[in-house]
Amino acid sequence: MKEKICVLGLGYIGLPTAAMFASNGFDIIGVDVNEKVVNALNKGEIIIEEPYLDVMVRDVVVSGKLKASVKPEVSDVYIIAVPTPINEDKTADMSYVISATRSIVPLVKKGDIIILESTSPPKTVEDIIVPILKESSLDVEEDLYIAHSPERVIPGKILFELVENNRIVGGIDEESALKVKKLYQSFVKGEIYTTNATTAEMCKLTENTFRDVNIALANELAMICEQMNINVWDVIKFSNKHPRVNLHQPGPGVGGHCIAVDPWFIVEKFPETAKMITLSRTINDSMPEYVFNKSRKILGTLKDKKVTILGITYKPDVDDMRESPIIELIELLEEVSGITISIHDPYVQDFKYLEKDIYTACKDSDLVILGVNHKLFSDANMDRIYKDMKQANILDTRNFFDEKALVEIGFNYNLLGKGK
Ligand code: SAJ
C-alpha cells in the first residue's frame, strides 16, 4: 500500500513536490494557510508560474490524487516545505516552520516520517523540529523517522531538477535517513546521499553560499576592470578556459529567495567566523547602488530624465520578483527629483511604471537599463527603439546585447564591468 503524504506549504517547492509524489501514485493532502492557493488548487489551478506545473497539477487533481486543505490531516508522511524568510536583522524567521511542525503534533503516530525541506539554519531539526515533536505523546527518537532533505531545484526548471538532481537526506539517525531516501527514490533519478540532519542543513546553505561568494568575486572584478578600462566579461570568459577555474557572472546584484538569503543563515550562527560570507553578501547587496551611480555618470544627472528599465524579475525568463536587485535600483531612482521611470517586463503583469509594450516604455527615454536578460528581449527591434529615444543611451548590466550591432545603430552602449 502506498503511503498518504501531507505536504505543508504549497509554494514554489511544496506544490511541485506534492504534484510529483501524486503523479507517482501517492495520495497527497497539500496544506497551505492561504485559502486562495487552496481553493485554486482544488479546482486544478495554480497561482505560480513554472513550466509544465499547471498541466501536472491539473492531472493529479482530476485523478483525485492531490487534494488541498488549510489544515493538515492524519497521514503517514509529513513534508514541511514552508517559507523561511529573513528578518530585518538578517536572522531566519522560523515562525512558519514552527507553526507547521506544531500543527502536526496532534496527528503524528508511531512509524510516521517527518521531513523538513525548507532551507533552514544549521541545527533546525535538532533544536526546533525534534523538541516540538516531543510535545506529542510519542517517544520521538524511537517512534518517528525524522530527516532534513533540502530542496535544491532551480526556479524555471523545477520539475526537471526534482527528478534529475542528486539529493541529500540527513536523518536524526541512520534508519530515518534510509526510510526517507527510499521514499524519494519513487521519483528521483539522481543519486540520494544519506548523512545526518545538521550536515544536510549545512550542505544546502553551503551550495548557495558558494554561488554568492563567486558572484561577489565577479562583481568585485567588474568594478576593478571598469577602473582599468578593460572588459570583465572577457576576463571571466578567458579565465574560465582554464580547467580549474569557474568564475560566475557579475550583474546588478543577487536576487531570489535563496542565494541572497541563505548565506545569512550561516552568519546568524557564526557571526565572528563567517567573515568572507558576510563580505560577499555586502558586495552583492551594493550592486544596485553601483548601477545607479553608473547611470548617473552616463547622463551627468538623472534629474528630470526619463529612465527605462527592461526586466525587473530576479533572473531571466521567470516571473519571480523576490529580492530582485532591480527593485532596489528602482527605489534609488525614485529618489531623484523630476525623474520619469518606465518599466517593461514581459513576465510581470502588475507593477508600478509598467508598460505592456517595450517601444512605449523606451519612447522619449534618455537611458535604457537592461536589468534582466529575458530571452524575449532579443526579439526587440533596436532600430525602432533608437529612433524613439530622446538620447540613445544603453546600460547593459548582463552583457546581453551585441555591442557592435548597437554601436552601429548609433547607441551609446555601456556595459557593467567594462570601462570606456
Ligand atoms: N546571478 C549572478 N551571477 C551569476 C549567477 C547568478 O548575478 O553568475 C544572480 C542571478 O541574476 C539571480 C541570483 O544570482 O539574481 C540567483 O540566481 P540563481 O539562478 O543562481 O539561483 P536561484 O536563486 O534561482 O536558485 C538557487 C540554486 N542554487 C544553486 O545553484 C547552488 C538552486 O539550485 C536552489 O535550489 C535555490 O537557489 C534554492 O531554493 O535555494
CSV table of C-alpha atoms and ligand atoms in Angstrom, one decimal:
chain,number,residue,atom,x,y,z
A,1,MET,CA,0.0,0.0,0.0
A,2,LYS,CA,1.3,3.5,-0.9
A,3,GLU,CA,1.5,6.0,2.0
A,4,LYS,CA,-0.5,9.1,2.4
A,5,ILE,CA,1.6,12.2,2.4
A,6,CYS,CA,0.8,15.6,3.8
A,7,VAL,CA,2.8,18.4,2.3
A,8,LEU,CA,2.8,21.6,4.3
A,9,GLY,CA,3.3,24.7,2.3
A,10,LEU,CA,2.2,24.8,-1.4
A,11,GLY,CA,4.7,27.3,-2.8
A,12,TYR,CA,7.5,27.0,-5.3
A,13,ILE,CA,8.8,23.9,-3.7
A,14,GLY,CA,5.8,22.3,-1.8
A,15,LEU,CA,3.5,22.3,-4.8
A,16,PRO,CA,5.8,20.7,-7.3
A,17,THR,CA,6.8,18.1,-4.7
A,18,ALA,CA,3.2,17.4,-3.9
A,19,ALA,CA,2.3,17.0,-7.6
A,20,MET,CA,5.4,14.8,-8.2
A,21,PHE,CA,4.5,12.4,-5.4
A,22,ALA,CA,0.8,12.4,-6.5
A,23,SER,CA,1.7,11.5,-10.1
A,24,ASN,CA,3.8,8.7,-8.7
A,25,GLY,CA,0.8,7.1,-7.1
A,26,PHE,CA,0.8,8.6,-3.6
A,27,ASP,CA,-2.3,10.2,-2.0
A,28,ILE,CA,-1.4,13.7,-1.2
A,29,ILE,CA,-3.0,16.3,1.0
A,30,GLY,CA,-1.5,19.7,0.3
A,31,VAL,CA,-1.8,22.2,3.1
A,32,ASP,CA,-1.5,26.0,2.9
A,33,VAL,CA,-2.6,28.8,5.2
A,34,ASN,CA,-3.5,30.8,2.1
A,35,GLU,CA,-7.1,30.0,1.2
A,36,LYS,CA,-6.7,31.4,-2.3
A,37,VAL,CA,-4.0,28.8,-3.0
A,38,VAL,CA,-6.1,26.0,-1.6
A,39,ASN,CA,-9.3,27.0,-3.5
A,40,ALA,CA,-7.4,27.4,-6.7
A,41,LEU,CA,-5.7,24.0,-6.3
A,42,ASN,CA,-8.9,22.1,-5.6
A,43,LYS,CA,-10.1,23.5,-9.0
A,44,GLY,CA,-6.9,22.2,-10.6
A,45,GLU,CA,-5.4,25.7,-10.9
A,46,ILE,CA,-2.1,27.1,-9.7
A,47,ILE,CA,-1.2,30.7,-9.0
A,48,ILE,CA,2.5,30.5,-9.6
A,49,GLU,CA,4.4,30.4,-12.9
A,50,GLU,CA,6.5,27.3,-13.5
A,51,PRO,CA,6.9,25.5,-16.8
A,52,TYR,CA,4.6,22.3,-17.1
A,53,LEU,CA,3.5,22.6,-13.4
A,54,ASP,CA,-0.1,23.6,-14.4
A,55,VAL,CA,-0.5,20.5,-16.5
A,56,MET,CA,0.9,18.2,-13.9
A,57,VAL,CA,-1.2,19.7,-11.1
A,58,ARG,CA,-4.4,19.6,-13.2
A,59,ASP,CA,-3.9,15.9,-13.9
A,60,VAL,CA,-3.3,14.8,-10.3
A,61,VAL,CA,-6.2,17.0,-9.0
A,62,VAL,CA,-8.6,15.5,-11.6
A,63,SER,CA,-7.4,11.9,-10.8
A,64,GLY,CA,-8.1,12.7,-7.1
A,65,LYS,CA,-4.5,12.0,-6.0
A,66,LEU,CA,-3.9,15.6,-4.9
A,67,LYS,CA,-6.3,17.5,-2.6
A,68,ALA,CA,-5.7,20.7,-0.8
A,69,SER,CA,-6.8,22.0,2.6
A,70,VAL,CA,-6.0,24.7,5.1
A,71,LYS,CA,-5.5,22.1,7.8
A,72,PRO,CA,-3.2,19.0,7.9
A,73,GLU,CA,-4.8,15.6,8.0
A,74,VAL,CA,-3.6,12.3,9.5
A,75,SER,CA,-1.0,10.9,7.1
A,76,ASP,CA,2.0,8.6,7.1
A,77,VAL,CA,4.5,11.1,5.9
A,78,TYR,CA,4.6,14.9,6.6
A,79,ILE,CA,6.8,17.1,4.4
A,80,ILE,CA,7.4,20.6,5.7
A,81,ALA,CA,8.0,23.0,2.8
A,82,VAL,CA,7.0,26.3,4.2
A,83,PRO,CA,9.0,29.6,3.7
A,84,THR,CA,11.9,30.6,5.9
A,85,PRO,CA,12.0,34.3,5.2
A,86,ILE,CA,14.7,36.6,6.5
A,87,ASN,CA,14.1,39.1,9.3
A,88,GLU,CA,15.2,42.8,9.2
A,89,ASP,CA,18.2,41.8,11.3
A,90,LYS,CA,19.2,39.1,8.8
A,91,THR,CA,18.2,36.2,11.1
A,92,ALA,CA,15.9,33.5,9.8
A,93,ASP,CA,12.2,33.8,10.5
A,94,MET,CA,11.4,30.3,11.6
A,95,SER,CA,7.8,31.0,12.6
A,96,TYR,CA,6.3,29.1,9.6
A,97,VAL,CA,8.4,26.1,10.3
A,98,ILE,CA,7.5,26.2,13.9
A,99,SER,CA,3.7,26.5,13.3
A,100,ALA,CA,3.7,23.9,10.6
A,101,THR,CA,5.5,21.5,12.9
A,102,ARG,CA,3.1,22.3,15.8
A,103,SER,CA,0.2,21.7,13.5
A,104,ILE,CA,1.1,18.0,13.1
A,105,VAL,CA,1.9,17.3,16.7
A,106,PRO,CA,-1.7,16.1,17.4
A,107,LEU,CA,-1.6,13.9,14.2
A,108,VAL,CA,1.6,12.0,14.3
A,109,LYS,CA,1.6,8.3,15.2
A,110,LYS,CA,4.2,5.6,15.6
A,111,GLY,CA,6.1,4.9,12.4
A,112,ASP,CA,5.4,8.2,10.7
A,113,ILE,CA,8.0,10.0,8.7
A,114,ILE,CA,8.6,13.8,9.1
A,115,ILE,CA,10.8,15.6,6.5
A,116,LEU,CA,11.9,19.2,6.6
A,117,GLU,CA,12.5,20.5,3.1
A,118,SER,CA,12.6,24.2,3.9
A,119,THR,CA,16.1,25.8,3.8
A,120,SER,CA,17.0,26.3,7.4
A,121,PRO,CA,19.8,27.4,9.7
A,122,PRO,CA,22.1,24.6,10.9
A,123,LYS,CA,20.6,22.6,13.8
A,124,THR,CA,17.0,23.4,13.0
A,125,VAL,CA,16.0,19.7,13.0
A,126,GLU,CA,17.8,19.1,16.3
A,127,ASP,CA,16.9,22.3,18.1
A,128,ILE,CA,13.4,23.1,16.7
A,129,ILE,CA,11.7,20.2,14.9
A,130,VAL,CA,12.6,17.4,17.4
A,131,PRO,CA,11.7,19.4,20.6
A,132,ILE,CA,8.3,20.4,19.1
A,133,LEU,CA,7.5,16.8,18.1
A,134,LYS,CA,8.3,15.8,21.7
A,135,GLU,CA,5.2,17.7,22.7
A,136,SER,CA,3.3,14.7,21.3
A,137,SER,CA,2.8,11.6,23.5
A,138,LEU,CA,5.4,9.7,21.4
A,139,ASP,CA,8.9,8.7,22.1
A,140,VAL,CA,10.2,10.8,19.2
A,141,GLU,CA,13.6,9.1,18.7
A,142,GLU,CA,12.1,5.6,18.9
A,143,ASP,CA,8.7,6.1,17.2
A,144,LEU,CA,9.3,8.6,14.4
A,145,TYR,CA,11.6,8.9,11.4
A,146,ILE,CA,12.8,12.5,11.0
A,147,ALA,CA,15.1,14.0,8.4
A,148,HIS,CA,16.1,17.1,6.5
A,149,SER,CA,16.1,16.8,2.8
A,150,PRO,CA,16.8,20.2,1.4
A,151,GLU,CA,15.2,21.2,-1.9
A,152,ARG,CA,17.8,22.2,-4.5
A,153,VAL,CA,15.8,22.9,-7.6
A,154,ILE,CA,16.2,26.0,-9.7
A,155,PRO,CA,13.0,28.0,-10.5
A,156,GLY,CA,12.2,27.7,-14.2
A,157,LYS,CA,13.4,24.1,-14.3
A,158,ILE,CA,11.8,22.7,-11.1
A,159,LEU,CA,10.1,19.6,-12.5
A,160,PHE,CA,13.1,18.5,-14.4
A,161,GLU,CA,15.5,19.1,-11.5
A,162,LEU,CA,13.2,17.5,-8.9
A,163,VAL,CA,13.7,14.2,-10.8
A,164,GLU,CA,17.2,14.5,-12.2
A,165,ASN,CA,19.2,16.3,-9.4
A,166,ASN,CA,21.1,14.4,-6.7
A,167,ARG,CA,19.5,14.7,-3.3
A,168,ILE,CA,20.8,14.8,0.3
A,169,VAL,CA,18.9,13.2,3.1
A,170,GLY,CA,20.1,13.9,6.6
A,171,GLY,CA,18.4,11.9,9.3
A,172,ILE,CA,18.3,12.1,13.1
A,173,ASP,CA,19.6,8.5,12.8
A,174,GLU,CA,20.6,6.2,10.0
A,175,GLU,CA,17.2,4.5,9.9
A,176,SER,CA,15.4,7.8,9.4
A,177,ALA,CA,17.8,8.7,6.5
A,178,LEU,CA,17.3,5.4,4.8
A,179,LYS,CA,13.5,5.5,5.1
A,180,VAL,CA,13.3,9.0,3.6
A,181,LYS,CA,15.8,8.0,0.9
A,182,LYS,CA,13.5,5.1,-0.1
A,183,LEU,CA,10.5,7.5,-0.3
A,184,TYR,CA,12.3,10.0,-2.6
A,185,GLN,CA,13.5,7.1,-4.8
A,186,SER,CA,9.9,6.8,-6.0
A,187,PHE,CA,10.7,9.6,-8.4
A,188,VAL,CA,14.3,10.9,-8.0
A,189,LYS,CA,16.6,9.6,-10.7
A,190,GLY,CA,19.7,11.3,-9.3
A,191,GLU,CA,21.8,9.8,-6.5
A,192,ILE,CA,20.5,10.2,-3.0
A,193,TYR,CA,23.2,10.6,-0.4
A,194,THR,CA,22.4,10.0,3.3
A,195,THR,CA,24.0,11.8,6.2
A,196,ASN,CA,23.0,13.4,9.5
A,197,ALA,CA,20.5,16.2,9.7
A,198,THR,CA,22.9,19.1,10.5
A,199,THR,CA,25.3,18.1,7.7
A,200,ALA,CA,22.3,18.1,5.3
A,201,GLU,CA,21.3,21.6,6.5
A,202,MET,CA,24.8,22.9,6.1
A,203,CYS,CA,25.2,21.4,2.6
A,204,LYS,CA,22.2,23.3,1.3
A,205,LEU,CA,23.5,26.6,2.8
A,206,THR,CA,27.0,25.9,1.5
A,207,GLU,CA,25.8,25.4,-2.1
A,208,ASN,CA,24.1,28.7,-2.2
A,209,THR,CA,26.9,30.4,-0.3
A,210,PHE,CA,29.4,29.1,-2.8
A,211,ARG,CA,27.4,30.8,-5.6
A,212,ASP,CA,27.1,34.0,-3.6
A,213,VAL,CA,30.8,34.2,-2.9
A,214,ASN,CA,31.7,33.6,-6.5
A,215,ILE,CA,29.2,36.2,-7.8
A,216,ALA,CA,30.7,38.7,-5.3
A,217,LEU,CA,34.1,38.0,-6.7
A,218,ALA,CA,32.8,38.5,-10.2
A,219,ASN,CA,31.2,41.8,-9.1
A,220,GLU,CA,34.4,43.0,-7.5
A,221,LEU,CA,36.3,42.1,-10.6
A,222,ALA,CA,33.7,44.0,-12.7
A,223,MET,CA,34.4,47.2,-10.6
A,224,ILE,CA,38.2,46.7,-10.9
A,225,CYS,CA,38.1,46.1,-14.7
A,226,GLU,CA,36.0,49.3,-15.2
A,227,GLN,CA,38.7,51.3,-13.5
A,228,MET,CA,41.3,49.7,-15.8
A,229,ASN,CA,39.2,50.3,-18.9
A,230,ILE,CA,39.0,46.6,-19.8
A,231,ASN,CA,36.1,44.2,-20.1
A,232,VAL,CA,35.4,41.9,-17.2
A,233,TRP,CA,33.2,39.6,-19.3
A,234,ASP,CA,36.3,38.9,-21.5
A,235,VAL,CA,38.5,38.4,-18.4
A,236,ILE,CA,36.0,35.9,-17.0
A,237,LYS,CA,35.4,34.2,-20.3
A,238,PHE,CA,39.1,33.6,-21.0
A,239,SER,CA,39.9,32.8,-17.4
A,240,ASN,CA,37.2,30.1,-17.4
A,241,LYS,CA,39.1,28.4,-20.2
A,242,HIS,CA,41.5,27.2,-17.5
A,243,PRO,CA,40.5,23.7,-16.5
A,244,ARG,CA,40.2,24.5,-12.8
A,245,VAL,CA,38.6,27.9,-12.9
A,246,ASN,CA,34.9,28.5,-12.8
A,247,LEU,CA,34.1,32.2,-12.3
A,248,HIS,CA,30.5,33.3,-12.1
A,249,GLN,CA,28.9,36.3,-13.8
A,250,PRO,CA,28.7,39.9,-12.5
A,251,GLY,CA,25.4,41.7,-12.5
A,252,PRO,CA,23.2,44.3,-10.8
A,253,GLY,CA,23.1,42.2,-7.6
A,254,VAL,CA,21.8,38.9,-6.4
A,255,GLY,CA,18.1,38.2,-6.0
A,256,GLY,CA,15.7,35.4,-5.3
A,257,HIS,CA,14.8,33.9,-2.1
A,258,CYS,CA,17.8,31.6,-1.9
A,259,ILE,CA,21.3,33.0,-2.7
A,260,ALA,CA,20.6,36.4,-1.3
A,261,VAL,CA,19.3,34.9,1.9
A,262,ASP,CA,20.8,31.5,2.8
A,263,PRO,CA,24.4,32.8,3.5
A,264,TRP,CA,22.9,34.9,6.3
A,265,PHE,CA,21.7,31.6,8.0
A,266,ILE,CA,25.3,30.6,8.5
A,267,VAL,CA,26.3,34.1,9.5
A,268,GLU,CA,23.5,34.1,12.1
A,269,LYS,CA,25.0,31.2,13.9
A,270,PHE,CA,28.7,32.1,13.4
A,271,PRO,CA,28.9,35.9,13.1
A,272,GLU,CA,32.6,36.1,14.1
A,273,THR,CA,33.9,33.3,11.9
A,274,ALA,CA,31.8,33.9,8.8
A,275,LYS,CA,33.9,36.8,7.5
A,276,MET,CA,34.1,36.1,3.8
A,277,ILE,CA,30.4,35.1,3.7
A,278,THR,CA,29.4,38.4,5.2
A,279,LEU,CA,31.7,40.4,2.9
A,280,SER,CA,30.3,38.7,-0.2
A,281,ARG,CA,26.7,39.5,0.9
A,282,THR,CA,27.7,43.1,1.4
A,283,ILE,CA,29.4,43.3,-2.0
A,284,ASN,CA,26.4,41.8,-3.8
A,285,ASP,CA,24.0,44.0,-1.9
A,286,SER,CA,25.9,47.1,-3.0
A,287,MET,CA,25.5,46.4,-6.7
A,288,PRO,CA,22.1,48.2,-7.3
A,289,GLU,CA,23.7,51.4,-5.9
A,290,TYR,CA,26.7,50.8,-8.2
A,291,VAL,CA,24.4,50.5,-11.2
A,292,PHE,CA,22.5,53.6,-10.0
A,293,ASN,CA,25.8,55.6,-9.8
A,294,LYS,CA,26.9,54.3,-13.2
A,295,SER,CA,23.6,55.5,-14.7
A,296,ARG,CA,24.1,58.9,-13.2
A,297,LYS,CA,27.6,59.1,-14.7
A,298,ILE,CA,26.3,58.2,-18.2
A,299,LEU,CA,23.7,61.0,-18.1
A,300,GLY,CA,25.6,63.6,-16.0
A,301,THR,CA,22.5,64.0,-13.9
A,302,LEU,CA,19.3,61.9,-13.6
A,303,LYS,CA,17.2,64.9,-12.7
A,304,ASP,CA,14.3,65.4,-15.0
A,305,LYS,CA,15.4,62.5,-17.2
A,306,LYS,CA,13.4,59.5,-18.4
A,307,VAL,CA,14.9,56.2,-17.5
A,308,THR,CA,13.6,52.9,-18.9
A,309,ILE,CA,14.2,49.5,-17.2
A,310,LEU,CA,13.9,46.3,-19.2
A,311,GLY,CA,13.4,43.4,-16.9
A,312,ILE,CA,12.7,43.6,-13.2
A,313,THR,CA,12.5,39.9,-12.1
A,314,TYR,CA,15.3,38.5,-10.1
A,315,LYS,CA,16.6,36.4,-13.0
A,316,PRO,CA,15.8,35.8,-16.7
A,317,ASP,CA,12.7,34.0,-18.1
A,318,VAL,CA,10.8,33.8,-14.8
A,319,ASP,CA,8.0,35.9,-13.2
A,320,ASP,CA,9.6,35.8,-9.8
A,321,MET,CA,10.5,39.2,-8.3
A,322,ARG,CA,11.5,38.1,-4.8
A,323,GLU,CA,14.5,40.0,-3.6
A,324,SER,CA,15.1,41.3,-7.1
A,325,PRO,CA,18.0,43.8,-7.0
A,326,ILE,CA,16.3,45.8,-9.8
A,327,ILE,CA,13.5,46.7,-7.3
A,328,GLU,CA,16.2,48.3,-5.2
A,329,LEU,CA,17.6,50.1,-8.2
A,330,ILE,CA,14.1,51.5,-8.9
A,331,GLU,CA,13.8,52.7,-5.3
A,332,LEU,CA,17.1,54.6,-5.7
A,333,LEU,CA,15.9,56.1,-9.0
A,334,GLU,CA,12.6,57.2,-7.3
A,335,GLU,CA,14.5,59.5,-5.0
A,336,VAL,CA,15.8,61.6,-8.0
A,337,SER,CA,13.7,64.7,-8.4
A,338,GLY,CA,11.8,65.1,-11.7
A,339,ILE,CA,12.7,61.7,-12.9
A,340,THR,CA,10.3,59.6,-15.1
A,341,ILE,CA,10.6,55.9,-14.7
A,342,SER,CA,9.3,53.4,-17.2
A,343,ILE,CA,9.4,49.6,-17.0
A,344,HIS,CA,8.9,46.8,-19.4
A,345,ASP,CA,8.9,43.2,-18.3
A,346,PRO,CA,7.1,40.6,-20.4
A,347,TYR,CA,6.8,38.3,-17.3
A,348,VAL,CA,5.3,40.8,-14.9
A,349,GLN,CA,1.6,41.7,-15.0
A,350,ASP,CA,1.3,44.1,-12.1
A,351,PHE,CA,3.9,46.7,-11.0
A,352,LYS,CA,4.2,50.4,-11.0
A,353,TYR,CA,5.6,52.2,-14.1
A,354,LEU,CA,4.8,49.1,-16.1
A,355,GLU,CA,4.3,49.4,-19.9
A,356,LYS,CA,3.0,46.4,-21.7
A,357,ASP,CA,4.8,47.4,-24.9
A,358,ILE,CA,8.6,47.7,-25.0
A,359,TYR,CA,8.5,50.5,-27.6
A,360,THR,CA,6.2,52.7,-25.4
A,361,ALA,CA,8.4,52.1,-22.5
A,362,CYS,CA,11.5,53.2,-24.4
A,363,LYS,CA,9.9,56.2,-26.2
A,364,ASP,CA,11.5,59.5,-25.3
A,365,SER,CA,13.8,57.8,-22.9
A,366,ASP,CA,17.2,59.2,-22.0
A,367,LEU,CA,18.6,55.9,-20.8
A,368,VAL,CA,17.6,52.2,-21.2
A,369,ILE,CA,18.9,49.9,-18.4
A,370,LEU,CA,18.9,46.2,-19.2
A,371,GLY,CA,18.2,44.8,-15.7
A,372,VAL,CA,17.4,41.2,-16.6
A,373,ASN,CA,18.4,39.2,-19.7
A,374,HIS,CA,15.0,37.7,-20.6
A,375,LYS,CA,15.5,35.8,-23.9
A,376,LEU,CA,12.3,37.6,-25.3
A,377,PHE,CA,14.3,40.9,-25.4
A,378,SER,CA,16.3,39.6,-28.3
A,379,ASP,CA,13.2,40.0,-30.4
A,380,ALA,CA,13.1,43.7,-29.9
A,381,ASN,CA,13.6,46.0,-32.9
A,382,MET,CA,16.5,48.0,-31.7
A,383,ASP,CA,16.4,50.4,-34.7
A,384,ARG,CA,12.9,51.4,-33.7
A,385,ILE,CA,13.9,51.9,-30.1
A,386,TYR,CA,16.9,54.0,-31.2
A,387,LYS,CA,14.7,56.2,-33.3
A,388,ASP,CA,12.1,56.8,-30.5
A,389,MET,CA,14.6,57.5,-27.7
A,390,LYS,CA,15.4,61.1,-26.7
A,391,GLN,CA,19.0,60.2,-26.1
A,392,ALA,CA,20.1,56.7,-27.2
A,393,ASN,CA,22.0,55.6,-24.0
A,394,ILE,CA,22.0,51.9,-23.0
A,395,LEU,CA,23.3,50.4,-19.8
A,396,ASP,CA,23.6,46.7,-20.1
A,397,THR,CA,24.1,45.0,-16.7
A,398,ARG,CA,24.1,41.5,-18.1
A,399,ASN,CA,26.3,41.5,-21.2
A,400,PHE,CA,23.1,40.7,-23.1
A,401,PHE,CA,23.2,42.9,-26.2
A,402,ASP,CA,25.5,42.7,-29.2
A,403,GLU,CA,27.7,45.8,-28.5
A,404,LYS,CA,28.9,46.1,-32.1
A,405,ALA,CA,25.3,46.0,-33.6
A,406,LEU,CA,24.1,48.6,-31.1
A,407,VAL,CA,27.0,50.9,-31.7
A,408,GLU,CA,26.4,50.6,-35.5
A,409,ILE,CA,22.8,51.7,-35.0
A,410,GLY,CA,24.1,54.7,-33.1
A,411,PHE,CA,23.6,53.8,-29.5
A,412,ASN,CA,25.9,55.0,-26.7
A,413,TYR,CA,26.4,51.5,-25.4
A,414,ASN,CA,27.6,51.0,-21.8
A,415,LEU,CA,28.3,47.7,-20.2
A,416,LEU,CA,28.6,46.9,-16.5
A,417,GLY,CA,32.2,45.8,-15.9
A,418,LYS,CA,33.6,47.5,-18.9
A,419,GLY,CA,35.4,50.9,-18.8
A,420,LYS,CA,35.1,53.3,-21.6
B,1,SAJ,N1,23.5,35.6,-10.5
B,1,SAJ,C1,24.5,36.4,-10.9
B,1,SAJ,N2,25.6,35.8,-11.4
B,1,SAJ,C2,25.7,34.5,-11.7
B,1,SAJ,C3,24.6,33.7,-11.4
B,1,SAJ,C4,23.5,34.2,-10.8
B,1,SAJ,O1,24.5,37.6,-10.6
B,1,SAJ,O2,26.7,34.1,-12.2
B,1,SAJ,C5,22.3,36.1,-9.9
B,1,SAJ,C6,21.0,36.0,-10.7
B,1,SAJ,O3,20.8,37.0,-11.6
B,1,SAJ,C7,20.0,35.9,-9.6
B,1,SAJ,C8,20.7,35.3,-8.4
B,1,SAJ,O4,22.1,35.4,-8.7
B,1,SAJ,O5,19.6,37.3,-9.2
B,1,SAJ,C9,20.3,33.9,-8.1
B,1,SAJ,O6,20.0,33.1,-9.2
B,1,SAJ,P1,20.5,31.6,-9.5
B,1,SAJ,O7,19.9,31.3,-10.8
B,1,SAJ,O8,21.9,31.5,-9.3
B,1,SAJ,O9,19.8,30.8,-8.3
B,1,SAJ,P2,18.3,30.7,-7.7
B,1,SAJ,O10,18.3,31.6,-6.5
B,1,SAJ,O11,17.3,30.8,-8.7
B,1,SAJ,O12,18.4,29.1,-7.2
B,1,SAJ,C10,19.4,28.7,-6.3
B,1,SAJ,C11,20.0,27.4,-6.9
B,1,SAJ,N3,21.2,27.1,-6.1
B,1,SAJ,C12,22.4,26.8,-6.8
B,1,SAJ,O13,22.5,26.8,-8.0
B,1,SAJ,C13,23.6,26.4,-5.9
B,1,SAJ,C14,19.0,26.3,-6.7
B,1,SAJ,O14,19.6,25.0,-7.1
B,1,SAJ,C15,18.5,26.2,-5.3
B,1,SAJ,O15,17.5,25.2,-5.1
B,1,SAJ,C16,17.8,27.5,-5.0
B,1,SAJ,O16,18.8,28.5,-5.0
B,1,SAJ,C17,17.2,27.4,-3.6
B,1,SAJ,O17,16.0,27.2,-3.5
B,1,SAJ,O18,18.0,27.5,-2.6
